[in-house]
XYZ file of C-alpha atoms in Angstrom:
255
model
C -26.128 1.272 -3.277
C -23.144 1.618 -5.565
C -20.079 3.778 -4.895
C -18.194 5.998 -7.349
C -15.006 8.007 -7.120
C -15.342 11.446 -8.717
C -12.390 13.793 -9.038
C -12.131 17.108 -10.820
C -9.497 19.761 -11.389
C -10.187 23.429 -10.705
C -8.890 25.842 -13.342
C -10.313 28.779 -11.431
C -11.549 28.323 -7.876
C -14.521 30.669 -8.216
C -16.903 31.019 -5.256
C -19.891 28.690 -5.345
C -18.569 25.980 -7.649
C -18.605 23.313 -4.924
C -22.137 24.396 -3.994
C -23.261 24.053 -7.633
C -21.900 20.519 -7.866
C -23.311 19.535 -4.453
C -26.756 20.886 -5.359
C -26.710 18.976 -8.642
C -25.822 15.768 -6.815
C -28.637 16.337 -4.351
C -31.222 16.866 -7.121
C -30.125 13.570 -8.690
C -30.328 11.715 -5.331
C -26.592 11.014 -5.336
C -25.070 11.095 -1.855
C -21.640 12.526 -1.027
C -19.968 10.078 1.351
C -16.601 11.863 1.648
C -15.032 14.944 0.118
C -11.471 16.256 0.266
C -8.937 18.332 -1.614
C -6.394 16.267 -3.582
C -2.884 17.632 -4.177
C -3.876 21.333 -4.007
C -5.539 21.765 -7.435
C -8.067 18.914 -7.428
C -11.051 17.890 -5.363
C -12.211 14.315 -4.855
C -15.568 12.920 -3.791
C -16.713 9.454 -2.823
C -20.297 9.189 -4.070
C -23.070 6.677 -3.461
C -26.198 6.120 -5.552
C -28.880 3.510 -6.157
C -29.487 4.597 -9.744
C -26.838 4.262 -12.472
C -28.943 6.444 -14.806
C -28.678 9.376 -12.404
C -24.913 8.973 -12.319
C -24.808 9.010 -16.143
C -26.886 12.225 -16.169
C -24.529 13.792 -13.646
C -21.495 12.921 -15.772
C -23.142 14.442 -18.851
C -24.035 17.687 -17.045
C -20.488 18.061 -15.681
C -19.208 18.867 -19.158
C -21.327 22.025 -19.180
C -19.777 23.430 -15.970
C -17.027 25.923 -16.710
C -13.618 25.971 -15.003
C -13.843 22.252 -14.160
C -12.156 19.272 -15.824
C -13.171 15.776 -14.741
C -9.968 13.793 -14.091
C -11.463 10.560 -12.701
C -14.938 9.024 -12.529
C -14.940 5.325 -11.739
C -15.663 2.668 -9.155
C -13.320 3.498 -6.253
C -9.960 1.751 -6.053
C -7.772 1.432 -2.973
C -5.635 4.410 -4.025
C -8.783 6.511 -4.555
C -10.083 5.795 -1.054
C -6.705 6.619 0.465
C -6.444 9.837 -1.577
C -9.819 10.950 -0.194
C -8.718 10.099 3.345
C -5.258 11.693 3.221
C -5.635 14.400 0.579
C -2.985 13.086 -1.803
C -2.268 10.186 -4.101
C 0.345 7.576 -3.322
C 3.361 8.045 -5.568
C 3.816 5.198 -8.018
C 7.026 4.447 -9.931
C 6.589 5.560 -13.541
C 8.276 2.469 -15.017
C 7.652 -0.163 -12.311
C 3.899 0.182 -11.823
C 3.694 -2.079 -8.780
C 6.319 -0.051 -6.874
C 4.994 2.631 -4.510
C 7.134 5.299 -2.828
C 6.738 6.836 0.634
C 8.817 9.046 2.886
C 8.931 8.866 6.660
C 6.503 11.726 7.302
C 3.894 9.735 5.345
C 3.858 6.744 7.706
C 0.129 7.181 8.364
C -0.631 6.892 4.655
C 1.744 3.928 4.329
C 0.074 2.082 7.217
C -3.376 2.595 5.685
C -2.132 1.412 2.285
C -0.556 -1.771 3.644
C -3.627 -2.471 5.807
C -5.775 -2.552 2.661
C -3.361 -5.045 1.090
C -3.355 -7.174 4.238
C -7.127 -7.601 4.214
C -6.750 -10.035 1.319
C -7.198 -13.660 2.388
C -4.989 -15.054 -0.334
C -1.436 -15.423 -1.556
C -0.184 -11.836 -1.524
C 3.492 -11.010 -1.390
C 4.627 -7.527 -0.346
C 8.239 -6.361 -0.469
C 9.417 -3.318 1.485
C 12.704 -1.553 0.774
C 14.392 0.951 3.056
C 17.518 1.797 5.000
C 17.922 0.852 8.700
C 15.725 2.590 11.290
C 13.407 4.219 8.756
C 10.281 2.548 10.198
C 9.726 -0.493 7.978
C 8.923 -3.123 10.608
C 6.932 -0.752 12.814
C 4.764 0.183 9.826
C 4.117 -3.467 8.978
C 3.033 -4.225 12.556
C 0.793 -1.136 12.690
C -0.802 -2.102 9.370
C -1.479 -5.617 10.688
C -3.321 -4.112 13.641
C -5.350 -1.838 11.334
C -6.260 -4.837 9.163
C -7.326 -6.780 12.287
C -4.802 -9.502 11.515
C -2.301 -11.295 13.734
C 1.356 -11.028 12.801
C 4.213 -13.490 13.159
C 7.886 -12.542 12.977
C 9.641 -15.301 11.071
C 12.856 -13.299 11.091
C 13.474 -9.776 12.316
C 15.925 -7.349 13.917
C 13.308 -5.086 15.521
C 14.254 -5.704 19.170
C 16.842 -8.412 18.798
C 17.632 -10.791 16.009
C 14.758 -13.263 15.612
C 15.221 -16.451 13.606
C 12.450 -19.016 13.982
C 12.591 -22.637 12.906
C 8.998 -23.654 13.629
C 5.528 -22.183 14.143
C 2.607 -23.037 16.380
C -0.329 -24.807 14.711
C -2.608 -21.776 14.945
C -0.073 -19.586 13.121
C -0.204 -21.554 9.877
C -3.432 -20.122 8.557
C -4.544 -17.318 6.268
C -5.378 -14.953 9.120
C -1.723 -14.348 9.962
C 0.648 -11.788 8.460
C 4.079 -13.387 8.086
C 6.972 -10.930 8.398
C 10.324 -11.997 6.960
C 13.590 -10.078 7.018
C 15.199 -10.920 3.676
C 18.733 -10.357 4.965
C 18.392 -12.355 8.193
C 16.569 -15.266 6.542
C 18.991 -15.700 3.662
C 22.352 -14.664 5.145
C 22.146 -15.133 8.928
C 19.934 -18.220 9.383
C 20.121 -22.000 9.545
C 18.920 -24.491 6.968
C 15.977 -25.372 9.212
C 14.870 -21.753 9.211
C 15.149 -21.543 5.426
C 12.951 -24.633 5.132
C 10.331 -22.899 7.296
C 10.476 -19.806 5.083
C 10.010 -21.975 2.005
C 6.919 -23.586 3.575
C 5.474 -20.218 4.599
C 5.852 -18.852 1.076
C 3.411 -21.545 -0.039
C 0.762 -20.698 2.580
C -2.251 -18.796 1.126
C -1.705 -15.723 3.289
C -0.107 -12.287 3.162
C 3.673 -12.294 3.441
C 5.805 -9.175 3.921
C 9.487 -9.434 3.032
C 11.787 -6.660 4.166
C 14.804 -6.154 1.866
C 13.229 -8.055 -1.066
C 16.239 -7.429 -3.322
C 18.517 -9.449 -1.019
C 15.816 -12.104 -0.652
C 15.627 -12.438 -4.442
C 19.406 -12.414 -4.803
C 19.878 -15.293 -2.355
C 16.844 -17.481 -3.193
C 15.012 -18.923 -6.180
C 12.362 -16.194 -6.067
C 12.250 -13.289 -8.513
C 11.152 -9.697 -8.044
C 8.269 -10.429 -10.441
C 6.867 -12.835 -7.806
C 6.035 -9.847 -5.596
C 2.553 -8.377 -5.965
C 3.590 -5.026 -4.509
C 6.899 -3.314 -3.711
C 7.014 -0.471 -1.179
C 9.954 1.916 -0.870
C 10.299 3.878 2.371
C 12.844 6.698 2.692
C 13.706 9.297 5.300
C 13.401 11.937 2.557
C 12.907 12.095 -1.213
C 16.615 12.230 -1.972
C 17.704 9.204 0.058
C 19.239 6.323 -1.876
C 18.375 2.779 -0.826
C 21.563 0.740 -1.100
C 22.733 -2.648 0.159
C 26.449 -2.150 -0.439
C 27.241 -2.880 3.216
C 25.289 -6.145 3.305
C 27.703 -9.047 3.385
C 27.853 -12.275 5.398
C 28.475 -11.287 8.992
C 27.391 -8.212 10.972
C 26.257 -4.917 9.417
C 24.091 -1.904 10.246
C 21.126 -3.741 8.748
C 21.296 -6.136 11.700
C 20.164 -3.392 14.083
C 17.313 -1.976 11.994
């Protein structure tokens, strides 16, 4: 069985159009796994079929159905599956294609998105930007749980400032999510801690770095080394700034 993501835009939501498409799928032995509205004017379906020829016939017939424009028909990607689940697409930066934007009321979508990234058993580096107390660390922990992975705080300010200089043997494997606070690790920590961070960055596992811009500024790493950058805001208009981050204490130390 092969899965497909099918999405179409409604120019006129006439009665019966969904029934017509569903009946056509049934006649071609194509199963609808999930269906949902996407961003008000579109509808998405996750389809499953054993026969590629039937899928090709379905695509050809779609062009004869009035008031419908096919916007996507492809093997499902992570963003497609999440759009079906949550009814909207994750916002992607128009110029920085690996940067994805969320606001606080979308924490459920953010957790699902990060969980999919965390299921990778490989080198995968995620950066997460956001102002203090917006929900960055809590979202990372929740995503780790959803991905059925253990998590290890290498540095953090979630409950109190955490700065570790060594790990247990069972933590140094690919089944752990390593969480690093870019400000604490580069501006508040000892040389022994920085050596540990350097070693962890070489482990074939998922690493999440909060405040990646500070991490890049203070280390040899570059923003291009990150596979994915997440921006989390309280609202669409909030500016993410690090003007107050200097050696010593700041509001970022109680995030």
